[in-house]
Amino acid sequence: MFLRKSSSKPIAPIWNGRCGWCCGIRNSVRRLRPEPRLPLQNPPNIQKGFKMPNKLLLVENPTKAHSLQTFLGEEWRVEATFGHVCDFPRKQMGIEIQAHFKPTYLPLPEKTKLLARIKQGAEKVEAVYIGMDADGEGESIAWHTLRLINLPNQIPVYRLTLSAITADAVQAALQNPAALNKGLMEAEETRRILDRLVSYNCSPAATKLLKRPVRVERLEALLLRMLVEREQQIEAIEPSPCYTLRGKFQVGETLIEASLISFKEQPISEGLRSQSQVQTLMRGLEKGVFWIGDVRTSDET
């Protein structure tokens, strides 16, 4: 018989919690944001084959814009924003924390000419249609684009949900225009503010500590916090000794090594916690008679 001592540490439960930042910032965004332009009532009834003159459709992707232009024809003008059109100031945080997290957005320099062209074209059309992706980022891009081109009040704005870039999908979307999703827009703005707060304040500290340029992201910082707290919980646990009892048995020319998993029909599932307990078991097993109760074979892969 021989003994082997090991240490066991129960795994602490993973951290789970919630902070009030998201809800608080989103409520602030809701209070501070001017109402986005929503579609006016009574959109035109678009029938198949009906020619709609002077309509502007805004999308994000230039490839999508080219495909939509072929479906809609010359009566439509399709413009792509190439993603976001504005961002926080590059050398400032751009968020007034004391003013309910009021954000400051500036047009991207590379989008100045594009926005001017969209604004010039929008002033000459009868209606503007928004065809950005139906998610938070798409709603945010649409809202900021409309804000920057500052449409005249008499020009209606409609939201299209394009399920696919096909002629039938475009026709179905045109027959069911909707309004901008204010909830999605506010959620995206809240995420952008949170990202900015974490990155702007933590990146310089991480760069100084690691002595190399580091950009700290919101989700990465949260995951790092969870890992650190989990490790701290594990380190705080006092280790306790754990013993296993193993024996070697000679059966003819075969040497068998086995572990003690039960004693007097009582399972030893968590190991033996004290050396005295092990010694007591060893004294009882020294005079014991052992036999093979079952033989099982299996194919190893």
Short mmCIF file of N, CA and C in Angstrom, two decimals, residues 14-20:
data_model
loop_
_atom_site.label_atom_id
_atom_site.label_comp_id
_atom_site.label_asym_id
_atom_site.label_seq_id
_atom_site.Cartn_x
_atom_site.Cartn_y
_atom_site.Cartn_z
N ILE A 14 -19.01 31.80 -10.33
CA ILE A 14 -18.59 32.93 -11.16
C ILE A 14 -19.35 34.18 -10.76
N TRP A 15 -18.67 35.31 -10.90
CA TRP A 15 -19.28 36.59 -10.51
C TRP A 15 -20.46 36.90 -11.41
N ASN A 16 -21.47 37.38 -10.80
CA ASN A 16 -22.66 37.76 -11.56
C ASN A 16 -23.27 38.97 -10.89
N GLY A 17 -23.43 40.03 -11.64
CA GLY A 17 -23.98 41.23 -11.03
C GLY A 17 -24.47 42.20 -12.08
N ARG A 18 -24.89 43.35 -11.64
CA ARG A 18 -25.43 44.34 -12.56
C ARG A 18 -25.14 45.71 -12.00
N CYS A 19 -24.75 46.60 -12.85
CA CYS A 19 -24.54 47.98 -12.39
C CYS A 19 -25.65 48.85 -12.94
N GLY A 20 -25.76 50.04 -12.42
CA GLY A 20 -26.84 50.93 -12.85
C GLY A 20 -26.43 51.89 -13.93
#
